[in-house]
Short mmCIF file of C-alpha atoms and ligand atoms in Angstrom, two decimals:
data_model
loop_
_atom_site.label_atom_id
_atom_site.label_comp_id
_atom_site.label_asym_id
_atom_site.label_seq_id
_atom_site.Cartn_x
_atom_site.Cartn_y
_atom_site.Cartn_z
CA UNK H 1 0.00 0.00 0.00
CA UNK H 2 1.29 3.50 -0.83
CA UNK H 3 1.87 5.68 2.22
CA UNK H 4 0.74 9.13 1.11
CA UNK H 5 1.33 10.73 4.52
CA UNK H 6 3.31 13.95 4.69
CA UNK H 7 5.62 12.95 7.51
CA UNK H 8 7.10 15.56 9.82
CA UNK H 9 10.63 15.24 11.18
CA UNK H 10 11.18 12.93 14.15
CA UNK H 11 10.70 14.85 17.40
CA UNK H 12 8.44 17.46 15.77
CA UNK H 13 6.47 19.09 18.58
CA UNK H 14 2.69 19.02 18.29
CA UNK H 15 0.74 21.24 20.64
CA UNK H 16 -2.14 23.56 21.24
CA UNK H 17 -2.05 27.10 22.60
CA UNK H 18 -4.15 29.27 24.91
CA UNK H 19 -3.62 32.52 26.80
CA UNK H 20 -4.34 33.42 30.40
CA UNK H 21 -7.02 36.08 30.06
CA UNK H 22 -8.76 34.15 27.31
CA UNK H 23 -9.30 30.95 29.28
CA UNK H 24 -8.56 31.22 32.99
CA UNK H 25 -11.42 33.21 34.49
CA UNK H 26 -11.02 33.47 38.27
CA UNK H 27 -10.37 37.14 37.76
CA UNK H 28 -10.45 38.00 41.44
CA UNK H 29 -9.29 34.73 42.90
CA UNK H 30 -6.24 34.10 45.08
CA UNK H 31 -5.05 37.68 45.03
CA UNK H 32 -4.95 38.25 41.27
CA UNK H 33 -4.64 41.94 40.47
CA UNK H 34 -6.50 43.83 37.81
CA UNK H 35 -5.19 43.87 34.25
CA UNK H 36 -5.83 46.28 31.41
CA UNK H 37 -8.17 43.70 29.91
CA UNK H 38 -10.30 43.64 33.06
CA UNK H 39 -10.68 47.38 32.82
CA UNK H 40 -11.24 47.39 29.08
CA UNK H 41 -13.75 44.55 28.98
CA UNK H 42 -15.73 46.12 31.80
CA UNK H 43 -15.91 49.40 29.88
CA UNK H 44 -19.26 49.55 28.03
CA UNK H 45 -18.98 49.32 24.27
CA UNK H 46 -15.45 47.92 24.10
CA UNK H 47 -16.17 44.19 23.77
CA UNK H 48 -18.88 42.41 21.80
CA UNK H 49 -21.98 41.81 23.93
CA UNK H 50 -20.22 43.25 26.99
CA UNK H 51 -18.34 39.97 27.45
CA UNK H 52 -15.50 39.87 29.96
CA UNK H 53 -12.85 37.34 30.96
CA UNK H 54 -14.20 37.13 34.51
CA UNK H 55 -15.11 33.47 34.08
CA UNK H 56 -13.98 32.62 30.52
CA UNK H 57 -13.45 28.82 30.36
CA UNK H 58 -12.87 28.61 34.10
CA UNK H 59 -9.56 26.92 33.28
CA UNK H 60 -8.24 28.08 36.64
CA UNK H 61 -10.68 25.89 38.52
CA UNK H 62 -10.89 23.08 35.97
CA UNK H 63 -7.18 22.61 35.49
CA UNK H 64 -7.03 18.87 36.18
CA UNK H 65 -9.92 18.10 33.84
CA UNK H 66 -8.36 20.23 31.13
CA UNK H 67 -5.01 18.53 31.59
CA UNK H 68 -6.74 15.18 31.19
CA UNK H 69 -8.40 16.49 28.04
CA UNK H 70 -4.97 17.42 26.66
CA UNK H 71 -3.65 13.97 27.48
CA UNK H 72 -6.57 12.34 25.64
CA UNK H 73 -5.70 14.48 22.61
CA UNK H 74 -2.21 13.07 22.70
CA UNK H 75 -0.65 16.54 22.87
CA UNK H 76 3.11 16.69 22.97
CA UNK H 77 3.14 20.26 24.27
CA UNK H 78 0.85 22.89 25.73
CA UNK H 79 1.52 26.58 25.21
CA UNK H 80 -0.03 28.69 27.97
CA UNK H 81 0.63 32.21 29.17
CA UNK H 82 1.31 33.42 32.68
CA UNK H 83 -0.95 36.26 33.85
CA UNK H 84 1.38 38.95 35.12
CA UNK H 85 -1.26 40.32 37.56
CA UNK H 86 -1.66 36.87 39.12
CA UNK H 87 2.06 36.80 39.87
CA UNK H 88 2.51 40.49 40.71
CA UNK H 89 -0.91 42.05 41.27
CA UNK H 90 0.35 45.59 40.68
CA UNK H 91 3.17 44.70 38.32
CA UNK H 92 5.88 45.28 40.87
CA UNK H 93 6.92 43.99 44.24
CA UNK H 94 6.86 40.52 45.75
CA UNK H 95 5.31 37.43 44.29
CA UNK H 96 1.70 36.54 44.95
CA UNK H 97 2.45 32.96 45.92
CA UNK H 98 -1.08 31.64 45.41
CA UNK H 99 -1.19 33.00 41.88
CA UNK H 100 2.17 31.60 40.91
CA UNK H 101 1.22 28.26 42.43
CA UNK H 102 -1.47 27.82 39.76
CA UNK H 103 1.22 27.75 37.08
CA UNK H 104 3.42 25.51 39.17
CA UNK H 105 0.58 23.01 39.47
CA UNK H 106 -0.07 23.33 35.76
CA UNK H 107 3.54 22.61 34.88
CA UNK H 108 3.65 19.60 37.21
CA UNK H 109 0.37 18.32 35.81
CA UNK H 110 1.64 18.65 32.26
CA UNK H 111 4.91 16.90 33.00
CA UNK H 112 3.07 14.06 34.80
CA UNK H 113 1.10 13.51 31.61
CA UNK H 114 4.15 13.67 29.35
CA UNK H 115 3.17 17.06 27.88
CA UNK H 116 5.90 19.67 27.51
CA UNK H 117 5.00 23.05 29.04
CA UNK H 118 5.69 26.06 26.81
CA UNK H 119 5.31 29.26 28.81
CA UNK H 120 4.58 32.71 27.40
CA UNK H 121 5.33 35.52 29.83
CA UNK H 122 3.18 38.22 28.26
CA UNK H 123 -0.01 37.67 26.31
CA UNK H 124 -1.41 41.17 26.78
CA UNK H 125 -2.70 41.20 30.37
CA UNK H 126 -0.62 44.11 31.63
CA UNK H 127 -1.26 44.93 35.31
CA UNK H 128 -3.58 47.94 35.36
CA UNK H 129 -1.33 49.68 37.88
CA UNK H 130 1.46 49.78 35.29
CA UNK H 131 -0.89 51.20 32.68
CA UNK H 132 -1.90 53.84 35.20
CA UNK H 133 1.77 54.80 35.31
CA UNK H 134 1.94 55.08 31.51
CA UNK H 135 1.83 51.49 30.23
CA UNK H 136 4.12 50.22 27.48
CA UNK H 137 4.82 53.71 26.10
CA UNK H 138 6.52 54.33 29.46
CA UNK H 139 10.09 53.02 29.67
CA UNK H 140 9.76 51.75 33.21
CA UNK H 141 7.28 49.07 32.09
CA UNK H 142 10.11 47.28 30.27
CA UNK H 143 12.17 47.20 33.51
CA UNK H 144 9.19 45.89 35.43
CA UNK H 145 8.73 43.18 32.80
CA UNK H 146 12.32 42.06 33.24
CA UNK H 147 11.80 41.77 36.99
CA UNK H 148 8.60 39.82 36.53
CA UNK H 149 10.39 37.48 34.10
CA UNK H 150 13.01 36.76 36.75
CA UNK H 151 10.32 35.89 39.31
CA UNK H 152 8.59 33.49 36.97
CA UNK H 153 11.90 32.05 35.82
CA UNK H 154 12.94 31.38 39.41
CA UNK H 155 9.65 29.64 40.18
CA UNK H 156 9.19 27.51 37.06
CA UNK H 157 12.59 27.53 35.44
CA UNK H 158 13.60 24.14 36.80
CA UNK H 159 10.72 22.46 34.92
CA UNK H 160 9.79 24.58 31.90
CA UNK H 161 12.06 23.98 28.96
CA UNK H 162 10.63 26.43 26.41
CA UNK H 163 9.99 30.09 27.15
CA UNK H 164 8.42 32.82 25.06
CA UNK H 165 8.88 36.36 26.29
CA UNK H 166 6.13 38.18 24.37
CA UNK H 167 3.17 37.10 22.33
CA UNK H 168 2.47 39.25 19.27
CA UNK H 169 3.90 42.59 20.36
CA UNK H 170 2.33 43.98 17.16
CA UNK H 171 -1.09 43.64 18.77
CA UNK H 172 0.04 44.96 22.15
CA UNK H 173 1.59 48.07 20.61
CA UNK H 174 -0.59 48.92 17.64
CA UNK H 175 -4.02 47.54 18.55
CA UNK H 176 -3.59 48.68 22.14
CA UNK H 177 -2.15 52.15 21.64
CA UNK H 178 -2.85 53.24 18.03
CA UNK H 179 -6.06 51.53 16.94
CA UNK H 180 -7.66 51.21 20.35
CA UNK H 181 -9.51 48.00 19.50
CA UNK H 182 -7.54 46.26 22.24
CA UNK H 183 -6.79 47.26 25.81
CA UNK H 184 -5.91 49.81 26.97
CA UNK H 185 -7.83 51.31 24.05
CA UNK H 186 -5.64 54.34 23.40
CA UNK H 187 -5.40 56.00 19.99
CA UNK H 188 -2.01 57.66 20.17
CA UNK H 189 0.24 56.68 17.25
CA UNK H 190 3.41 58.11 18.79
CA UNK H 191 2.72 56.21 22.00
CA UNK H 192 2.23 53.04 19.96
CA UNK H 193 5.75 53.34 18.54
CA UNK H 194 7.14 54.02 22.00
CA UNK H 195 5.24 50.94 23.18
CA UNK H 196 6.79 48.93 20.36
CA UNK H 197 10.25 49.99 21.45
CA UNK H 198 9.62 49.25 25.11
CA UNK H 199 8.17 45.86 24.23
CA UNK H 200 11.40 45.15 22.36
CA UNK H 201 13.40 46.36 25.34
CA UNK H 202 11.25 44.31 27.71
CA UNK H 203 11.90 41.27 25.53
CA UNK H 204 15.65 41.76 25.82
CA UNK H 205 15.48 42.26 29.58
CA UNK H 206 13.26 39.20 29.94
CA UNK H 207 15.65 37.04 27.92
CA UNK H 208 18.47 38.16 30.23
CA UNK H 209 16.35 37.44 33.30
CA UNK H 210 15.38 34.00 32.05
CA UNK H 211 18.95 33.07 31.16
CA UNK H 212 19.91 33.94 34.75
CA UNK H 213 17.15 31.91 36.36
CA UNK H 214 16.04 28.95 34.25
CA UNK H 215 17.69 25.62 33.51
CA UNK H 216 20.75 25.86 31.35
CA UNK H 217 19.30 23.78 28.54
CA UNK H 218 16.13 25.88 28.32
CA UNK H 219 15.10 27.39 25.02
CA UNK H 220 14.23 31.08 25.15
CA UNK H 221 12.29 32.69 22.33
CA UNK H 222 9.66 35.23 21.33
CA UNK H 223 6.45 34.88 19.35
CA UNK H 224 5.71 37.34 16.54
CA UNK H 225 2.63 37.59 14.35
CA UNK H 226 4.61 38.48 11.28
CA UNK H 227 2.58 39.70 8.33
CA UNK H 228 3.13 38.25 4.90
CA UNK H 229 2.70 41.53 3.01
CA UNK H 230 1.96 41.32 -0.69
CA UNK H 231 1.97 44.23 -3.15
CA UNK H 232 -1.21 44.45 -5.22
CA UNK H 233 0.83 44.83 -8.41
CA UNK H 234 4.50 44.70 -9.35
CA UNK H 235 4.46 48.47 -9.86
CA UNK H 236 7.05 50.49 -7.96
CA UNK H 237 4.43 52.31 -5.88
CA UNK H 238 2.77 49.12 -4.67
CA UNK H 239 6.13 47.50 -3.97
CA UNK H 240 7.01 50.53 -1.92
CA UNK H 241 3.72 50.35 -0.01
CA UNK H 242 4.48 46.72 0.83
CA UNK H 243 7.97 47.66 2.01
CA UNK H 244 6.52 50.37 4.22
CA UNK H 245 4.02 48.02 5.86
CA UNK H 246 6.70 45.38 6.25
CA UNK H 247 8.78 47.90 8.22
CA UNK H 248 6.10 48.76 10.80
CA UNK H 249 4.65 45.26 10.96
CA UNK H 250 7.68 42.99 10.82
CA UNK H 251 11.06 44.67 10.79
CA UNK H 252 10.20 46.80 13.82
CA UNK H 253 10.68 43.52 15.76
CA UNK H 254 13.00 41.49 13.56
CA UNK H 255 15.36 44.45 13.13
CA UNK H 256 16.34 45.10 16.74
CA UNK H 257 15.91 41.52 17.93
CA UNK H 258 17.77 39.76 15.14
CA UNK H 259 19.19 42.11 12.53
CA UNK H 260 21.30 44.59 14.45
CA UNK H 261 18.87 47.49 14.80
CA UNK H 262 15.77 49.27 13.61
CA UNK H 263 15.69 49.70 9.84
CA UNK H 264 16.22 53.24 8.60
CA UNK H 265 13.09 53.10 6.45
CA UNK H 266 11.02 52.57 9.62
CA UNK H 267 12.38 55.84 11.03
CA UNK H 268 11.87 57.58 7.68
CA UNK H 269 8.31 56.31 7.31
CA UNK H 270 7.25 57.43 10.79
CA UNK H 271 9.11 60.73 10.94
CA UNK H 272 5.87 62.70 11.11
CA UNK H 273 4.69 60.61 14.05
CA UNK H 274 7.70 60.52 16.35
CA UNK H 275 11.41 61.30 16.51
CA UNK H 276 12.13 57.98 18.24
CA UNK H 277 13.95 59.80 21.04
CA UNK H 278 12.71 57.09 23.41
CA UNK H 279 15.45 54.85 21.98
CA UNK H 280 18.43 55.26 24.32
CA UNK H 281 22.07 54.40 23.89
CA UNK H 282 22.58 50.79 24.85
CA UNK H 283 18.99 49.70 24.17
CA UNK H 284 19.93 47.91 21.00
CA UNK H 285 22.48 45.74 22.81
CA UNK H 286 19.87 44.84 25.41
CA UNK H 287 17.23 43.95 22.86
CA UNK H 288 19.53 41.83 20.69
CA UNK H 289 19.88 38.96 23.14
CA UNK H 290 20.52 35.70 21.32
CA UNK H 291 17.40 33.53 21.18
CA UNK H 292 17.13 29.81 20.59
CA UNK H 293 13.95 29.72 18.54
CA UNK H 294 11.58 32.11 16.82
CA UNK H 295 7.83 31.61 17.26
CA UNK H 296 5.61 32.55 14.34
CA UNK H 297 1.85 33.08 14.61
CA UNK H 298 0.20 32.95 11.21
CA UNK H 299 -3.42 33.34 10.15
CA UNK H 300 -3.53 35.14 6.78
CA UNK H 301 -1.53 37.36 4.41
CA UNK H 302 -2.22 41.05 3.73
CA UNK H 303 -2.34 42.81 0.37
CA UNK H 304 -1.52 46.48 -0.06
CA UNK H 305 -1.07 49.19 -2.65
CA UNK H 306 -0.23 52.87 -2.77
CA UNK H 307 -3.30 55.03 -2.08
CA UNK H 308 -3.91 57.28 -5.04
CA UNK H 309 -6.65 59.56 -3.73
CA UNK H 310 -9.76 57.47 -4.42
CA UNK H 311 -10.47 54.20 -2.60
CA UNK H 312 -10.54 51.28 -5.03
CA UNK H 313 -13.69 49.11 -5.24
CA UNK H 314 -11.81 46.34 -3.45
CA UNK H 315 -10.35 48.63 -0.76
CA UNK H 316 -10.31 47.25 2.76
CA UNK H 317 -9.19 50.35 4.60
CA UNK H 318 -6.23 52.67 4.84
CA UNK H 319 -3.26 53.05 7.09
CA UNK H 320 -2.72 56.04 9.32
CA UNK H 321 -4.65 57.65 12.19
CA UNK H 322 -7.34 55.66 13.92
CA UNK H 323 -5.94 52.30 12.85
CA UNK H 324 -3.01 50.07 13.67
CA UNK H 325 -0.88 50.96 10.63
CA UNK H 326 1.10 53.83 12.06
CA UNK H 327 2.81 56.01 9.46
CA UNK H 328 1.14 54.18 6.57
CA UNK H 329 -1.31 56.97 5.68
CA UNK H 330 -0.80 56.53 1.95
CA UNK H 331 -1.19 52.76 1.99
CA UNK H 332 -4.46 51.12 1.00
CA UNK H 333 -5.28 47.62 2.17
CA UNK H 334 -6.90 45.45 -0.47
CA UNK H 335 -9.66 42.91 0.10
CA UNK H 336 -8.33 39.49 -0.79
CA UNK H 337 -10.30 36.66 -2.39
CA UNK H 338 -12.05 34.13 -0.14
CA UNK H 339 -12.84 31.79 1.34
CA UNK H 340 -12.83 33.59 4.68
CA UNK H 341 -12.90 32.49 8.27
CA UNK H 342 -15.58 33.69 10.70
CA UNK H 343 -13.19 36.53 11.52
CA UNK H 344 -13.42 37.61 7.89
CA UNK H 345 -9.79 36.65 7.39
CA UNK H 346 -8.87 35.21 3.98
CA UNK H 347 -7.64 31.65 3.99
CA UNK H 348 -4.34 31.35 2.20
CA UNK H 349 -1.73 28.93 3.47
CA UNK H 350 0.84 29.98 0.89
CA UNK H 351 1.53 33.03 3.05
CA UNK H 352 2.71 30.74 5.82
CA UNK H 353 5.08 28.92 3.50
CA UNK H 354 6.45 32.20 2.15
CA UNK H 355 7.02 33.63 5.62
CA UNK H 356 8.77 30.46 6.81
CA UNK H 357 11.03 30.58 3.75
CA UNK H 358 11.81 34.26 4.32
CA UNK H 359 12.73 33.70 7.95
CA UNK H 360 14.89 30.74 7.04
CA UNK H 361 16.63 32.76 4.32
CA UNK H 362 17.20 35.80 6.52
CA UNK H 363 18.05 33.92 9.71
CA UNK H 364 19.69 30.67 8.78
CA UNK H 365 20.39 28.56 11.82
CA UNK H 366 17.50 29.97 13.85
CA UNK H 367 14.94 27.18 14.41
CA UNK H 368 11.31 28.16 13.89
CA UNK H 369 8.10 27.07 15.59
CA UNK H 370 4.54 27.87 14.50
CA UNK H 371 3.24 28.98 17.88
CA UNK H 372 -0.30 29.73 16.64
CA UNK H 373 -2.43 28.88 13.64
CA UNK H 374 -6.11 28.08 13.43
CA UNK H 375 -9.54 29.17 12.32
CA UNK H 376 -12.68 30.67 13.81
CA UNK H 377 -15.76 28.79 12.60
CA UNK H 378 -19.48 29.03 13.20
CA UNK H 379 -19.47 25.84 15.26
CA UNK H 380 -22.66 24.21 16.55
CA UNK H 381 -23.13 21.25 18.83
CA UNK H 382 -25.52 18.79 17.21
CA UNK H 383 -26.33 15.55 19.00
CA UNK H 384 -23.21 15.94 21.08
CA UNK H 385 -20.93 16.46 18.07
CA UNK H 386 -19.30 19.43 16.37
CA UNK H 387 -18.56 18.76 12.72
CA UNK H 388 -15.95 21.40 11.96
CA UNK H 389 -14.75 20.16 8.60
CA UNK H 390 -13.65 23.63 7.56
CA UNK H 391 -11.30 23.91 10.51
CA UNK H 392 -9.83 20.52 9.67
CA UNK H 393 -9.29 21.60 6.07
CA UNK H 394 -7.74 24.90 7.20
CA UNK H 395 -5.27 23.22 9.53
CA UNK H 396 -4.58 20.55 6.95
CA UNK H 397 -3.72 23.17 4.31
CA UNK H 398 -1.43 25.01 6.69
CA UNK H 399 0.33 21.84 7.78
CA UNK H 400 0.85 20.92 4.13
CA UNK H 401 2.36 24.39 3.60
CA UNK H 402 4.58 23.94 6.63
CA UNK H 403 5.64 20.58 5.27
CA UNK H 404 6.59 22.12 1.92
CA UNK H 405 8.72 24.63 3.81
CA UNK H 406 10.45 21.83 5.71
CA UNK H 407 11.10 20.01 2.44
CA UNK H 408 12.68 23.23 1.17
CA UNK H 409 15.09 23.21 4.09
CA UNK H 410 13.32 25.23 6.79
CA UNK H 411 14.20 24.10 10.30
CA UNK H 412 10.65 24.02 11.67
CA UNK H 413 10.45 22.36 15.07
CA UNK H 414 6.78 22.44 16.01
CA UNK H 415 3.18 23.45 15.43
CA UNK H 416 0.72 24.79 18.00
CA UNK H 417 -2.91 24.86 17.01
CA UNK H 418 -4.90 27.87 18.20
CA UNK H 419 -6.71 26.91 20.22
CA UNK H 420 -7.18 24.04 22.65
CA UNK H 421 -10.66 25.36 23.40
CA UNK H 422 -13.04 28.14 22.45
CA UNK H 423 -12.23 31.20 24.49
CA UNK H 424 -12.51 34.95 24.98
CA UNK H 425 -11.56 36.33 21.58
CA UNK H 426 -10.63 39.81 22.81
CA UNK H 427 -12.88 42.55 21.36
CA UNK H 428 -15.05 39.81 19.81
CA UNK H 429 -15.79 38.34 23.22
CA UNK H 430 -17.19 34.82 23.09
CA UNK H 431 -18.70 35.43 19.66
CA UNK H 432 -15.83 33.81 17.77
CA UNK H 433 -14.83 30.20 18.29
CA UNK H 434 -11.27 29.08 17.53
CA UNK H 435 -11.15 25.94 19.68
CA UNK H 436 -10.84 22.31 18.77
CA UNK H 437 -12.88 21.82 21.93
CA UNK H 438 -16.29 23.45 22.12
CA UNK H 439 -17.10 25.33 25.31
CA UNK H 440 -20.68 25.76 26.47
CA UNK H 441 -20.21 28.95 28.47
CA UNK H 442 -23.41 28.35 30.48
CA UNK H 443 -22.40 24.93 31.75
CA UNK H 444 -18.63 24.93 31.05
CA UNK H 445 -19.17 21.62 29.31
CA UNK H 446 -16.25 20.68 27.06
CA UNK H 447 -17.08 18.91 23.79
CA UNK H 448 -14.14 17.89 21.61
CA UNK H 449 -14.92 18.80 18.01
CA UNK H 450 -14.17 16.57 15.03
CA UNK H 451 -10.97 18.59 14.58
CA UNK H 452 -9.77 17.48 18.00
CA UNK H 453 -10.01 13.83 17.01
CA UNK H 454 -8.45 14.58 13.63
CA UNK H 455 -5.56 16.43 15.28
CA UNK H 456 -5.05 13.58 17.74
CA UNK H 457 -4.59 11.26 14.77
CA UNK H 458 -2.20 13.71 13.09
CA UNK H 459 -0.09 13.71 16.22
CA UNK H 460 -0.13 9.92 16.40
CA UNK H 461 0.97 9.66 12.76
CA UNK H 462 3.42 12.58 13.05
CA UNK H 463 2.00 13.69 9.73
CA UNK H 464 -1.01 14.51 7.60
CA UNK H 465 -2.42 12.83 4.50
CA UNK H 466 -1.08 14.39 1.31
CA UNK H 467 -4.53 15.19 -0.10
CA UNK H 468 -5.74 18.52 1.25
CA UNK H 469 -9.47 19.16 1.21
CA UNK H 470 -11.03 22.53 0.35
CA UNK H 471 -12.41 24.93 2.95
CA UNK H 472 -16.00 25.65 2.01
CA UNK H 473 -16.58 28.60 4.34
O1 IFM K 1 -6.97 34.78 20.06
C1 IFM K 1 -5.85 35.34 19.44
C2 IFM K 1 -4.61 35.15 20.29
O2 IFM K 1 -4.77 35.68 21.56
C3 IFM K 1 -3.43 35.81 19.65
N1 IFM K 1 -3.29 35.41 18.28
C4 IFM K 1 -4.45 35.44 17.43
C5 IFM K 1 -5.60 34.71 18.09
C6 IFM K 1 -6.84 34.77 17.20
O3 IFM K 1 -7.23 36.07 16.97
#
């Protein structure tokens, strides 16, 4: 019989991912402090249907059951994030032991079940007290983050092998401080760029803190939601628009972390927004700490062109004030062909392959991990089942793309499906479902979807069938 499986390399890590505010609930339990997302979600009009993360999936109280669920799915790894305000309720000062103990129990429970813990230090739940002092646009927040990293490293560093400093700093900086769709909901483009710099600085300080506290063989990394930016045409103007977006979306992180500094075209393109005087001598050396892996979160590509004065019929918005694309006032975003996910995001796995190839080309020797990928679907429970064929096809397509990249020489070490379970999808509240496990938010009943069983079999086979089905969404 012909084996048509696309096999992944031996030791390839298969996991799922979640984030603290999206799943834990227990917002006021065991001394947890308030985060910017508590404040934001409790502010009328900020989140769909007024949803909050107060209860979420109640992961905090259902930890053992959820760990058993992961074991039944055959997961090799679980990517979770640590809630800073559980560990340091005001973002500074001594550890809240009860809060940190939750993560200690989680790590032990994972290891007992043979599941590797992958810890993210920051997935957007900044302690509100630090935002009150200025938040990420304020330099001191980076210092506080380094101190927090040391506390978590000291507590869990003997058992956690893989660490991620930040998750998607693009969202924290631009959605939080320029667009305002995310907490803390500010619309201050200059502050967003300062936030970006201080997130970079915080990353460097956190890497240093982790290296000083965690086991010597630990792998320390960061997770970026890099954007595969495509010009609408091969014309010089559209190519230039793509370059400009690439600078604020991608090279603002890759530059200082991995390429020796911020690119000049980022400074040039944002000169009307800020003079970047928040970058101090010595910052670059702090940010450029060597890392062991790079985490990539991928959902869809973006298409752009130079704005010529009249929105095109297929325009999907412009850069500049009021949105996340700081300094990109003369860039138009172009609606891409479907199919689309429930988020309205186009489904196109070739963007993943292209981004993996780019990272491999530009950073040879740096292993890569897909730390998030997945699809929001309009899932329904029918007779105790959720038939999410579109999600299966989506993941299948993206794994096939990842496999092509591996065949082309990319050193890809793992794949984390977003998400283990439906959860609080930020400004969309509970209205969007990304999980391979359905959550009934009234009863907290967990129902593994068809995709969960499919993924379990992928993990068992360490591969996917070669034939990739279409997504019909
Ligand atoms: O839910 C988010 C996650 O918190 C960060 N990456 C994208 C996911 C889907 O929007």
